[in-house]
Tab-separated table of C-alpha atoms and ligand atoms in Angstrom:
chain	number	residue	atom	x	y	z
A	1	UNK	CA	153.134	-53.083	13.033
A	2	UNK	CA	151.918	-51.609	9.505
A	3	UNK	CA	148.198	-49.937	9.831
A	4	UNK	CA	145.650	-49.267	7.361
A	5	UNK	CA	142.361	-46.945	7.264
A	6	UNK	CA	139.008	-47.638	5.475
A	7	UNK	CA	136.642	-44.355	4.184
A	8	UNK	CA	133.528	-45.856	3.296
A	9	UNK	CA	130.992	-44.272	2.060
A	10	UNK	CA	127.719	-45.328	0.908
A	11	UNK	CA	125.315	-48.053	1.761
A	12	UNK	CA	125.729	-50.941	4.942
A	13	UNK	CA	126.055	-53.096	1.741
A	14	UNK	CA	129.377	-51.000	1.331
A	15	UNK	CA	130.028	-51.030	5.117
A	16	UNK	CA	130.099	-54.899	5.718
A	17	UNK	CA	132.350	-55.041	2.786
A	18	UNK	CA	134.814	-52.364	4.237
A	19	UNK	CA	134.862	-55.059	7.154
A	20	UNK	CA	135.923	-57.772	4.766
A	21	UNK	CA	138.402	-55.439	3.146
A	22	UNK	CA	140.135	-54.896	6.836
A	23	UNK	CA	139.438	-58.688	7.301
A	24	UNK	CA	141.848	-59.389	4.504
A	25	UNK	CA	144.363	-56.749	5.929
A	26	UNK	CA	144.108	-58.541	9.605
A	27	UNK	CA	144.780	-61.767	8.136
A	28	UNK	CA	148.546	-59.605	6.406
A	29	UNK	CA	149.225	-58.543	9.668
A	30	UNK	CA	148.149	-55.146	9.632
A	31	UNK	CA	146.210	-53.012	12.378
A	32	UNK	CA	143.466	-50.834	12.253
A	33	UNK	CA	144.383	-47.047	12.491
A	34	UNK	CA	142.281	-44.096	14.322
A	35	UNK	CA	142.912	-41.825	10.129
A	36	UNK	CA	144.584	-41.417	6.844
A	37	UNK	CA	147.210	-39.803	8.676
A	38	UNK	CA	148.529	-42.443	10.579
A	39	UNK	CA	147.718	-45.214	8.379
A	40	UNK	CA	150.476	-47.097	5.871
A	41	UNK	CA	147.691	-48.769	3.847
A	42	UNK	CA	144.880	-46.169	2.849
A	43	UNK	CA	141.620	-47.336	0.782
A	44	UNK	CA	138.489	-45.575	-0.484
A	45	UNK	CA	135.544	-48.026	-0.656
A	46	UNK	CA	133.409	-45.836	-2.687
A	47	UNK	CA	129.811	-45.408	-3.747
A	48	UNK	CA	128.822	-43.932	-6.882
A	49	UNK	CA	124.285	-44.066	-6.227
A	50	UNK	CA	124.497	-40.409	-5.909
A	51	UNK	CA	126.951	-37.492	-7.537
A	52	UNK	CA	127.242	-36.190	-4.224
A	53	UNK	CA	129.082	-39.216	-2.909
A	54	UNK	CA	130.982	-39.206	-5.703
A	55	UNK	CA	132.078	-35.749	-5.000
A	56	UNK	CA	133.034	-36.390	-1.043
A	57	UNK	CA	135.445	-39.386	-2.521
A	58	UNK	CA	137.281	-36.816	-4.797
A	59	UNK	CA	137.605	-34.268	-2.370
A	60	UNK	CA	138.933	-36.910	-0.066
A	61	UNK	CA	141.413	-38.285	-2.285
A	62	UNK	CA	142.802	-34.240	-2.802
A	63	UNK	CA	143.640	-34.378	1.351
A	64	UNK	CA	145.308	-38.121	0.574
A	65	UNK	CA	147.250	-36.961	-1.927
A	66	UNK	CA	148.977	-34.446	0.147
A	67	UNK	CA	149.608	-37.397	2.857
A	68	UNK	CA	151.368	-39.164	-0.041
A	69	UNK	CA	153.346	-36.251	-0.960
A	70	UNK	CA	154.421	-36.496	2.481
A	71	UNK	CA	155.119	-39.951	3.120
A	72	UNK	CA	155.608	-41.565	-0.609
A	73	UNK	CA	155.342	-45.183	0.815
A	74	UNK	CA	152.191	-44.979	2.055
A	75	UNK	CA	150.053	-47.183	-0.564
A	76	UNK	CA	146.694	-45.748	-1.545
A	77	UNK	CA	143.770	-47.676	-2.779
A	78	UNK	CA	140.484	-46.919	-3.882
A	79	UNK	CA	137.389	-49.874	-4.666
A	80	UNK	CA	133.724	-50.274	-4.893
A	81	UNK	CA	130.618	-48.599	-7.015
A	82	UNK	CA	132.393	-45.631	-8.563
A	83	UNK	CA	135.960	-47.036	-9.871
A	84	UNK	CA	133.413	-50.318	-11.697
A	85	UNK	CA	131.246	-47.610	-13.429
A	86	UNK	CA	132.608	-47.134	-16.807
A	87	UNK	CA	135.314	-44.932	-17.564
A	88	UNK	CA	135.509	-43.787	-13.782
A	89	UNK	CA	138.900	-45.644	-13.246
A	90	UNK	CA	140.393	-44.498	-16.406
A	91	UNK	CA	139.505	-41.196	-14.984
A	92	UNK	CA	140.695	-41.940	-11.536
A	93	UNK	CA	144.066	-43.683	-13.250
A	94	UNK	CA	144.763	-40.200	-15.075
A	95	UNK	CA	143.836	-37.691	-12.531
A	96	UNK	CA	144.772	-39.199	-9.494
A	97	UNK	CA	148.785	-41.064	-10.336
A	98	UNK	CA	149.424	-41.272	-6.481
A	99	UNK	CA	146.653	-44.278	-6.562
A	100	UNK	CA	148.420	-47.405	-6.097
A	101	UNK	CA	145.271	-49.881	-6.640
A	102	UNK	CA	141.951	-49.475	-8.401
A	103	UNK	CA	139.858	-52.013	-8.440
A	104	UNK	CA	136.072	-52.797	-8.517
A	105	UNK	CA	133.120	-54.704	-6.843
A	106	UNK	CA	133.581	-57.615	-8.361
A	107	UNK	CA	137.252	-58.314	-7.437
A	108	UNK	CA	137.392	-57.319	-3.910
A	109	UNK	CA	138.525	-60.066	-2.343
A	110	UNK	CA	141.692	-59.945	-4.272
A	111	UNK	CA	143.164	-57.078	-2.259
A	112	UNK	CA	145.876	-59.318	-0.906
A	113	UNK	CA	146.887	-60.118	-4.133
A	114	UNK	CA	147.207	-56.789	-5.147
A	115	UNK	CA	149.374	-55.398	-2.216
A	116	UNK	CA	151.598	-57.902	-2.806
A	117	UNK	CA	152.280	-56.596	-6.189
A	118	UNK	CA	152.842	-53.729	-4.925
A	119	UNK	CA	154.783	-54.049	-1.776
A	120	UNK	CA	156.743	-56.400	-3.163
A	121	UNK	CA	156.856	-56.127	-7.000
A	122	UNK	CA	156.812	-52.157	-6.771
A	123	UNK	CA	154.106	-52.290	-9.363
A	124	UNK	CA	150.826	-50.326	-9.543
A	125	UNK	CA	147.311	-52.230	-9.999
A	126	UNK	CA	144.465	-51.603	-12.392
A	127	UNK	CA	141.777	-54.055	-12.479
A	128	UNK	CA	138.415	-53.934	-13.032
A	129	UNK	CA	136.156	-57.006	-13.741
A	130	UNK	CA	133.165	-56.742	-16.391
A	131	UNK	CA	131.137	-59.358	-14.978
A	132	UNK	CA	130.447	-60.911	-11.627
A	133	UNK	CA	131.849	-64.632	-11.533
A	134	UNK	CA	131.594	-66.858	-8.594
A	135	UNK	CA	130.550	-65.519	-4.899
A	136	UNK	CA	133.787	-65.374	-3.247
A	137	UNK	CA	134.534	-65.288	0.715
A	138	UNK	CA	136.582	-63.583	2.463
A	139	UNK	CA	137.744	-63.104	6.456
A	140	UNK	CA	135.573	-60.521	7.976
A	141	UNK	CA	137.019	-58.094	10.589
A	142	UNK	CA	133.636	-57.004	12.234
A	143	UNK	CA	133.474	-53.282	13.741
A	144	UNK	CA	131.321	-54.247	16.642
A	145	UNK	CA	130.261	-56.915	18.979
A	146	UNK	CA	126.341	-56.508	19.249
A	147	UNK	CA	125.377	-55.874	15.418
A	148	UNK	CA	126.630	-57.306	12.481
A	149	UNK	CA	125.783	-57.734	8.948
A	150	UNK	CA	125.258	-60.816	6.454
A	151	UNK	CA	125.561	-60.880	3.171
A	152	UNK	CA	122.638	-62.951	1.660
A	153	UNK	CA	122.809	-62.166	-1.835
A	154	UNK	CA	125.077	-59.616	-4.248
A	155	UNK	CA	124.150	-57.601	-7.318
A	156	UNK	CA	120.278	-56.590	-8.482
A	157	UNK	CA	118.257	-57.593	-11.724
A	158	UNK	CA	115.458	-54.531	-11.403
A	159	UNK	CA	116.821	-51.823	-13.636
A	160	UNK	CA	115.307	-49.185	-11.754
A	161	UNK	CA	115.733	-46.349	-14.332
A	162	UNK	CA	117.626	-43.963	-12.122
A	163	UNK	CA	119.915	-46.322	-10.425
A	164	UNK	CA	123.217	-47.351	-11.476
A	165	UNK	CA	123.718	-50.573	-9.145
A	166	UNK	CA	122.805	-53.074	-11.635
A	167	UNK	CA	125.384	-51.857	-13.843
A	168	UNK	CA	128.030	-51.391	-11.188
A	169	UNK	CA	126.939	-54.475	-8.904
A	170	UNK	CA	126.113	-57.264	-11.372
A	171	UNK	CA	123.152	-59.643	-11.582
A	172	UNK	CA	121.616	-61.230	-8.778
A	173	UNK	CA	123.538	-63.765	-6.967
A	174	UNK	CA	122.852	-65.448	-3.784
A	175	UNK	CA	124.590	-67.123	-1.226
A	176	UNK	CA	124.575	-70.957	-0.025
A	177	UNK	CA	121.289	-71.198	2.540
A	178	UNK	CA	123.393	-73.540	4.842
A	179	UNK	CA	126.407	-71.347	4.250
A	180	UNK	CA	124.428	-68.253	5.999
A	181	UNK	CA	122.804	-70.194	8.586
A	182	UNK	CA	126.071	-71.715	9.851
A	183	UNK	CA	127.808	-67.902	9.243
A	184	UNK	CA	124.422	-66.715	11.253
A	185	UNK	CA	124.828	-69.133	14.163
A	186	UNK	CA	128.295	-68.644	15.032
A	187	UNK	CA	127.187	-65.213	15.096
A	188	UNK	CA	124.836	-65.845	17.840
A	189	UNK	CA	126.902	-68.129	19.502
A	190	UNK	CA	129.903	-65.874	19.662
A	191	UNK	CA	127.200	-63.265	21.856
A	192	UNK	CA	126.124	-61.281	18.632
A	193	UNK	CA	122.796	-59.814	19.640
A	194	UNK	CA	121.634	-58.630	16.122
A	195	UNK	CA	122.183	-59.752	12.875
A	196	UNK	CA	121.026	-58.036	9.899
A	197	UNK	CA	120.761	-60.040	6.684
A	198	UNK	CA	122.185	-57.593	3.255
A	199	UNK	CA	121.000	-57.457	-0.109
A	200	UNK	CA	120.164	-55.519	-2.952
A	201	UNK	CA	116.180	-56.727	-2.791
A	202	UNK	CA	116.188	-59.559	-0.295
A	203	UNK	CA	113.189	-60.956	-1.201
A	204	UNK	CA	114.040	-62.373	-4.273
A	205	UNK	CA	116.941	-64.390	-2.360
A	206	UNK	CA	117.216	-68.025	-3.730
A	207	UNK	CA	114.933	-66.919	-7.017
A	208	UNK	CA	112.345	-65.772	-5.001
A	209	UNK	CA	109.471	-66.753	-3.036
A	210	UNK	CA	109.614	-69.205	-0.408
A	211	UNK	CA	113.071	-68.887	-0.275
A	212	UNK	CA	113.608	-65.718	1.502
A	213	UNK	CA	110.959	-66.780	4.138
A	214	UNK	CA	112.364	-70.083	4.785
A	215	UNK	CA	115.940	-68.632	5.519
A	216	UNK	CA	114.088	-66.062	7.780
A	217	UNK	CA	112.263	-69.462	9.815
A	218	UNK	CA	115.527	-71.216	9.597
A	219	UNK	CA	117.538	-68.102	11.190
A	220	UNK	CA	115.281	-67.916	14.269
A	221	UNK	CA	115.817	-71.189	15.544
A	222	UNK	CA	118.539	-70.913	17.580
A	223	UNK	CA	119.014	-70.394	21.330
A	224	UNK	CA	118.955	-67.210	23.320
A	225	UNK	CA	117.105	-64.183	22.896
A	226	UNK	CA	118.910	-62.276	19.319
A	227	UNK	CA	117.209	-60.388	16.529
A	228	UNK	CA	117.147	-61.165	12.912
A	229	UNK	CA	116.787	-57.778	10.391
A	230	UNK	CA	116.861	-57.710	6.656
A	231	UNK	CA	116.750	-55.180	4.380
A	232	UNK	CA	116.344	-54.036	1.607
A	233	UNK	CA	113.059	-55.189	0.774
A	234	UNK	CA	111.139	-54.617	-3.064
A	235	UNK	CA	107.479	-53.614	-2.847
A	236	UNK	CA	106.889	-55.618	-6.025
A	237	UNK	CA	108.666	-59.195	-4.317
A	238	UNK	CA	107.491	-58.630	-1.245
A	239	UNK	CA	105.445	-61.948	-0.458
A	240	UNK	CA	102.798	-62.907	2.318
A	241	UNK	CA	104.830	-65.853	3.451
A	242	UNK	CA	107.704	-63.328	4.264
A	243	UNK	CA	105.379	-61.266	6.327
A	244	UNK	CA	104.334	-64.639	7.890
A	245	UNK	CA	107.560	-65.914	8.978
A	246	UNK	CA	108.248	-62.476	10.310
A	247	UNK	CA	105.498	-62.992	12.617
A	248	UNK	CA	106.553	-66.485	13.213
A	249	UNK	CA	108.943	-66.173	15.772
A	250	UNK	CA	110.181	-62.861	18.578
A	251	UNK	CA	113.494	-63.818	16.982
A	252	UNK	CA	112.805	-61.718	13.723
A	253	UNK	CA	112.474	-57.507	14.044
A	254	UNK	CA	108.788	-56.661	13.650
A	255	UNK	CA	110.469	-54.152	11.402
A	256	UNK	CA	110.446	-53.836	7.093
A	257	UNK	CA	112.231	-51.280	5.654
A	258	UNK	CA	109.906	-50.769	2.344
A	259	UNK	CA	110.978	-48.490	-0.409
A	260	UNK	CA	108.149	-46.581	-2.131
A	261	UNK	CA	110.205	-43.905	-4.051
A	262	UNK	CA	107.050	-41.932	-5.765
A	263	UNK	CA	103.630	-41.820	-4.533
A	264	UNK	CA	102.746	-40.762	-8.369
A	265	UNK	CA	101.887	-43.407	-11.014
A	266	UNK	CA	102.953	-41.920	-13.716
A	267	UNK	CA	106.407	-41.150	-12.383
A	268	UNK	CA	106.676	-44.699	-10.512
A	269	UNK	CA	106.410	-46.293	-14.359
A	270	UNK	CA	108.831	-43.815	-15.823
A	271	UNK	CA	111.192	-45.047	-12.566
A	272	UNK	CA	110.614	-48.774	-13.815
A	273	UNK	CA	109.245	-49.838	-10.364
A	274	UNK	CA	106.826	-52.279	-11.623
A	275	UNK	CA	103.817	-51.505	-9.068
A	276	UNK	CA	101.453	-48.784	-8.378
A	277	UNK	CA	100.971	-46.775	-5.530
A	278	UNK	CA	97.604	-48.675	-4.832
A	279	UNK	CA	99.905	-52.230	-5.192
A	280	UNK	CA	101.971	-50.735	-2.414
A	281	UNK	CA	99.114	-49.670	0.092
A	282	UNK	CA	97.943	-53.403	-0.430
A	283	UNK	CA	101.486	-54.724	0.865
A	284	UNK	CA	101.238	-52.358	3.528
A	285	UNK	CA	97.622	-53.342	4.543
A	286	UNK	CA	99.083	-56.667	4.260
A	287	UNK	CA	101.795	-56.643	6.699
A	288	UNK	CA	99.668	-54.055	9.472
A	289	UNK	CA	97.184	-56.728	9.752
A	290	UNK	CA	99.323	-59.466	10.058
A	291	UNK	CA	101.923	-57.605	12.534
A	292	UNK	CA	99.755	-54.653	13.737
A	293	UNK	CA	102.874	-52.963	15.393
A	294	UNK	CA	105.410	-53.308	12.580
A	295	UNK	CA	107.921	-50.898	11.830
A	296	UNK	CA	107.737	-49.063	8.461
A	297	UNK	CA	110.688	-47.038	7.120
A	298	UNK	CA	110.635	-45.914	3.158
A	299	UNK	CA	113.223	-44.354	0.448
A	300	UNK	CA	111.220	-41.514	-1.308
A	301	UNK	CA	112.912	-39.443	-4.266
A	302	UNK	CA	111.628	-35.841	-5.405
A	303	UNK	CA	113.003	-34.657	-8.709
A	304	UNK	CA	112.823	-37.288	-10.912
A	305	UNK	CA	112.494	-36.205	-14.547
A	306	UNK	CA	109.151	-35.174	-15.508
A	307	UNK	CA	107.519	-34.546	-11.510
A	308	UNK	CA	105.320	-32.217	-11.528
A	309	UNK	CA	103.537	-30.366	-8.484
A	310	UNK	CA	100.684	-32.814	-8.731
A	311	UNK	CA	102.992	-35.947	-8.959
A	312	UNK	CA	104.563	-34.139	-5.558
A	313	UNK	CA	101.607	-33.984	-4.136
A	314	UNK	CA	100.985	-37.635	-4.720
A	315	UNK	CA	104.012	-38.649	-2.339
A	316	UNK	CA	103.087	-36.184	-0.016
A	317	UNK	CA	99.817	-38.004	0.191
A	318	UNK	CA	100.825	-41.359	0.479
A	319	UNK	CA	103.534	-40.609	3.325
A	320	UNK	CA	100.246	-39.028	5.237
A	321	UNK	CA	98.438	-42.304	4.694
A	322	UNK	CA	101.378	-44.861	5.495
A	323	UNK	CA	102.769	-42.936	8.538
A	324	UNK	CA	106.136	-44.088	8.303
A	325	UNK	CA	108.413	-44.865	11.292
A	326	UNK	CA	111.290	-43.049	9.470
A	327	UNK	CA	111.602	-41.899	6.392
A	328	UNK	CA	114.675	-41.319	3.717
A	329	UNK	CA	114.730	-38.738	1.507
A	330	UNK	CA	116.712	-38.040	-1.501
A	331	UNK	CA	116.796	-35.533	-4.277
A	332	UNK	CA	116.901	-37.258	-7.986
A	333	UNK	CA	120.793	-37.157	-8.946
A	334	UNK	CA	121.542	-37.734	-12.917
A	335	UNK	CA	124.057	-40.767	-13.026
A	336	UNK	CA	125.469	-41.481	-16.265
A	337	UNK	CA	124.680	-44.846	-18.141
A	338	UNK	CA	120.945	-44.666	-16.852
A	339	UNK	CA	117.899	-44.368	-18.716
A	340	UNK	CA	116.436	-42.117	-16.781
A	341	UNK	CA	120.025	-39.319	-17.465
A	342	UNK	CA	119.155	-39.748	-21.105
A	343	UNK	CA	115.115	-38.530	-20.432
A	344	UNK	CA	113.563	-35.229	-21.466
A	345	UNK	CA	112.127	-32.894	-18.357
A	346	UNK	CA	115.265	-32.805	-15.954
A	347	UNK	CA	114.152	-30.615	-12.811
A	348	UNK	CA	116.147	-27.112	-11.766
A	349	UNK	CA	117.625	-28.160	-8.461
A	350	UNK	CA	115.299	-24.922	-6.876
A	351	UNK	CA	111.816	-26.700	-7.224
A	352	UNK	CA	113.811	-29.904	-6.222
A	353	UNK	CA	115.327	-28.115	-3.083
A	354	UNK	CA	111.738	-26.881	-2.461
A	355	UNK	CA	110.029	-30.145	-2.435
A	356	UNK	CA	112.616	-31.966	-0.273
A	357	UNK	CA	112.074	-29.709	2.231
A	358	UNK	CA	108.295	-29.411	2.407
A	359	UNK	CA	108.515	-33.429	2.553
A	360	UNK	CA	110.905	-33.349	5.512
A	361	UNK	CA	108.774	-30.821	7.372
A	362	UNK	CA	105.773	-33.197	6.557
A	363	UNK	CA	107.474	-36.655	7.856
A	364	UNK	CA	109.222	-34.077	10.650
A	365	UNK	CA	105.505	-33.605	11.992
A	366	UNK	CA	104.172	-37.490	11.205
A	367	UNK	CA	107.125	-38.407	13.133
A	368	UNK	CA	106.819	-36.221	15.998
A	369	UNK	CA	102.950	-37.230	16.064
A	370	UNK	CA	103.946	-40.791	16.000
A	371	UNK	CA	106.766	-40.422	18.928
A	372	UNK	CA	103.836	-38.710	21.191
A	373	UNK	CA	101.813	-41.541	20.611
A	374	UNK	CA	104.376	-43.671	22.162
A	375	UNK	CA	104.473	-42.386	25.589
A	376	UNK	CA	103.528	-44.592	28.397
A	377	UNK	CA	104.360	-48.181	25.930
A	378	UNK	CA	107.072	-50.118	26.828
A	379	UNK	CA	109.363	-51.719	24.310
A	380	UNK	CA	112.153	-54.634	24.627
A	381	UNK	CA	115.284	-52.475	23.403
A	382	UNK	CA	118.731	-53.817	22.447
A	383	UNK	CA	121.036	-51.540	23.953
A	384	UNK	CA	124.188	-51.126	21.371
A	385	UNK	CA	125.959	-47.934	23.140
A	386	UNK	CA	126.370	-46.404	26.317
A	387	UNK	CA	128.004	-42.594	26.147
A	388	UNK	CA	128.089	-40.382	29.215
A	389	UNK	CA	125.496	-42.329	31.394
A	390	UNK	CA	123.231	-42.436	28.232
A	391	UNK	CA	122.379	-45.826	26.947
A	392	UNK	CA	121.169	-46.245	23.368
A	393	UNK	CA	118.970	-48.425	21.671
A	394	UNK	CA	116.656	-49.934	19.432
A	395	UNK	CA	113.014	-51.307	19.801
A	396	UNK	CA	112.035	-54.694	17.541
A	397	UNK	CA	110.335	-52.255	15.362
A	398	UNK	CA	113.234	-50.219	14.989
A	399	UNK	CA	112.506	-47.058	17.135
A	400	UNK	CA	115.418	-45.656	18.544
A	401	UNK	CA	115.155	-44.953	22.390
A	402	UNK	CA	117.551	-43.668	24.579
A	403	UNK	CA	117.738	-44.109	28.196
A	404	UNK	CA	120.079	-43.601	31.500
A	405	UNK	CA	122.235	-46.976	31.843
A	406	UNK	CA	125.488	-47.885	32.771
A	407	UNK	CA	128.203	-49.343	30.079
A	408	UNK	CA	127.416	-53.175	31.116
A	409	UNK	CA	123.860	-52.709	29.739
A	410	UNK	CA	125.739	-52.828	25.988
A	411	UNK	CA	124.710	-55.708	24.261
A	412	UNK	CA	121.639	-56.775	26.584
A	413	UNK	CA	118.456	-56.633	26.026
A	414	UNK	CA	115.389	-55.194	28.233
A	415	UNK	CA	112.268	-53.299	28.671
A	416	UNK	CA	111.993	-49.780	28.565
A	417	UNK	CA	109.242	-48.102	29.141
A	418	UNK	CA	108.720	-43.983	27.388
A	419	UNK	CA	108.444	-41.364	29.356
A	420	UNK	CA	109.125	-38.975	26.827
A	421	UNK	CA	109.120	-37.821	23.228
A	422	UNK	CA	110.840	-34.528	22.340
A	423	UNK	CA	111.514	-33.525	18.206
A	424	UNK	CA	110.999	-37.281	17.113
A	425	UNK	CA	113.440	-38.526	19.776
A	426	UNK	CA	111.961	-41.239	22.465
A	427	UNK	CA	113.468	-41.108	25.999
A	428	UNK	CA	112.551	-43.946	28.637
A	429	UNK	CA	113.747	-45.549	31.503
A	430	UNK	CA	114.631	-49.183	32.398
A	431	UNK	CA	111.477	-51.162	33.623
B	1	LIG	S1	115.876	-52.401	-6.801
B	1	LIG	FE1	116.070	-50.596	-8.115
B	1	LIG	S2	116.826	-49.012	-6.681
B	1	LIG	FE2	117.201	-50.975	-5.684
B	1	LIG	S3	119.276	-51.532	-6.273
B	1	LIG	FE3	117.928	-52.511	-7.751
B	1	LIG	S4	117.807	-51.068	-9.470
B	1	LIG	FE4	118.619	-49.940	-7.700
């Protein structure tokens, strides 16, 4: 039997699609394999958000190449964010001739297509796709039995001024409403305990408010007890009746995963994020009163051109204020094709190293602070592992608690109450 290997890298976005890629390599016969090595079809679902991504896939495909030096049948793909950005597979097509089949976001589903002109035509594949066209599905090979992802909508309109999705990803699209709920169902029906919906900015799904909120009502009405996430959210389309329908119904995770990305003004206008740091506190006033133990994670970027100290000092305030669950961090990368490459006032990677890591340290100790303030609750955890006698889970508002269990607790649900809380980790027992 012929086996291929995925590397993803990147987003879940870029994960769920990886499972449609082997979904379309099931359906040719092939097998999963445990690496590149022992693999006969090997693809690269890239990301390109970051250069350091970027980097990993190009030091990956110098390892591949050697396999292929080896074993010259082996075919070698490579799809996704960075091959779509422009001139990257022209690159890839020159400096990399072992590739056997670039192609981009838009044209994913074709992969069958494309190994047959290869396996059986001998031919090599080029093919990248300027625009988006029709939402296309595909068989989905799904990594594992408690989680899995839905894909709600494709592609993003913002134009955030550092990021390149938009450009690599296409407009927004979304999906059929009845098409997701029936997808969503069988989900839950096939003993899926967790379903988290994907998107670019989720709550513009449909064109915006109600939409979004009326898939989320729509999603929690079947039987048994299952969890509905989403993510990502945008401050700026983030919309009460969202909030409301999360509150609505046990079914959906008292959990919102809300990026803020600058707690300065001045810099979140220069990033393009359309709101304010005040606009954001609102929506986050909004949603604690409404669901007073929510779950609050954020994406929060140092180093974009321009910061200064007192523009730092602005996140570091607003992380103190909100008190996030978790919190993301990332140090402004340059990607071509972006305003915000072409802008005056790039920062030496020094002050940015020195900011990330005063803002770690600083959600480090809000965490920790926060996890200590947990001991003695009890949450209702999904347990999605079990390793060594060690079960491991995840609260409705996302906090991740581990616990002694054996491997039949994977995939059930029940209370656990903390009896512990060492370096932002939360340790309980089974109530
Ligand atoms: S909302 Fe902004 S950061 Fe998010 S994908 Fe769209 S452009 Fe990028």
């Amino acid at each position: 039997m012929k086996k291929f290997f995925i590397n993803t890298y990147g987003c879940q976005m870029n994960v769920h699609e990886s499972e449609k890629l082997a979904g379309i390599l099931h359906q040719r016969g092939y097998v999963a394999a445990l690496s590149n090595e022992d693999a006969d079809v090997i693809l690269l679902n890239t990301c390109c958000i970051r250069e350091t991504a970027e980097t990993r896939v190009l030091g990956n495909l110098g390892i591949i190449k050697k396999i292929k030096e080896k074993r010259p049948n082996v075919i070698v793909g490579i799809c996704g964010c960075m091959p779509q950005k422009k001139g990257t597979a022209e690159m890839l097509k020159k400096r990399c001739p072992f590739i056997d089949i670039i192609f981009g976001t838009h044209n994913m589903y074709k992969l069958g297509e494309y190994l047959d002109e290869v396996e059986n035509r001998g031919k090599k594949v080029l093919e990248i796709w300027d625009s988006e066209g029709e939402i296309q599905s595909a068989p989905v090979l799904r990594d594992g039995k408690v989680n899995a992802w839905v894909n709600i909508m494709y592609g993003c309109d913002n134009f955030c001024s550092y990021c390149i999705v938009p450009y690599v990803r296409g407009r927004e699209r979304s999906r059929d409403f009845d098409e997701i709920v029936s997808e969503v169902r069988s989900l839950i029906e096939g003993g899926y305990k967790e379903v988290t919906l994907l998107g670019q900015n989720v709550n513009s799904y449909g064109g915006g408010s109600p939409q979004f909120s009326k898939l989320l009502r729509a999603l929690s009405k079947f039987d048994g007890e299952y969890r509905i996430k989403f993510m990502t959210s945008h401050p700026k389309d983030l919309t009460l009746d969202v909030v409301e329908a999360m509150a609505s119904s046990d079914k959906i995770a008292n959990y919102i995963h809300l990026p803020v990305q600058a707690g300065s003004d001045r810099i979140l206008k220069l990033m393009n994020r359309k709101y304010t740091s005040g606009e954001y506190l609102e929506k986050i006033k909004m949603i604690r009163s409404i669901i007073p133990d929510v779950g609050i994670s954020s994406d929060l970027m140092v180093g974009f051109p321009t910061e200064n100290e007192e523009d730092y000092l602005c996140s570091e305030n607003l992380i103190k204020e909100v008190k996030y669950n978790n919190l993301y961090t990332f140090i402004y990368s340059r990607r071509s094709g972006t305003v915000a490459d072409k802008m005056d006032g790039q920062i030496d990677i020094k002050t940015k190293t020195d900011r990330i890591e005063r803002l770690i340290k600083l959600q480090f100790d809000i965490g920790n602070e926060l996890a200590k303030s947990y001991v003695g609750k009890t949450f209702r955890v999904l347990c999605d592992t079990v390793k060594d006698g060690i079960g491991y889970g995840k609260s409705s508002c996302d906090k991740s608690i581990s616990f002694v269990a054996s491997q039949d607790r994977v995939g059930q649900f029940f209370d656990v109450k903390i009896t512990q809380a060492k370096n932002n980790k939360l340790i309980g027992e089974i109530v």
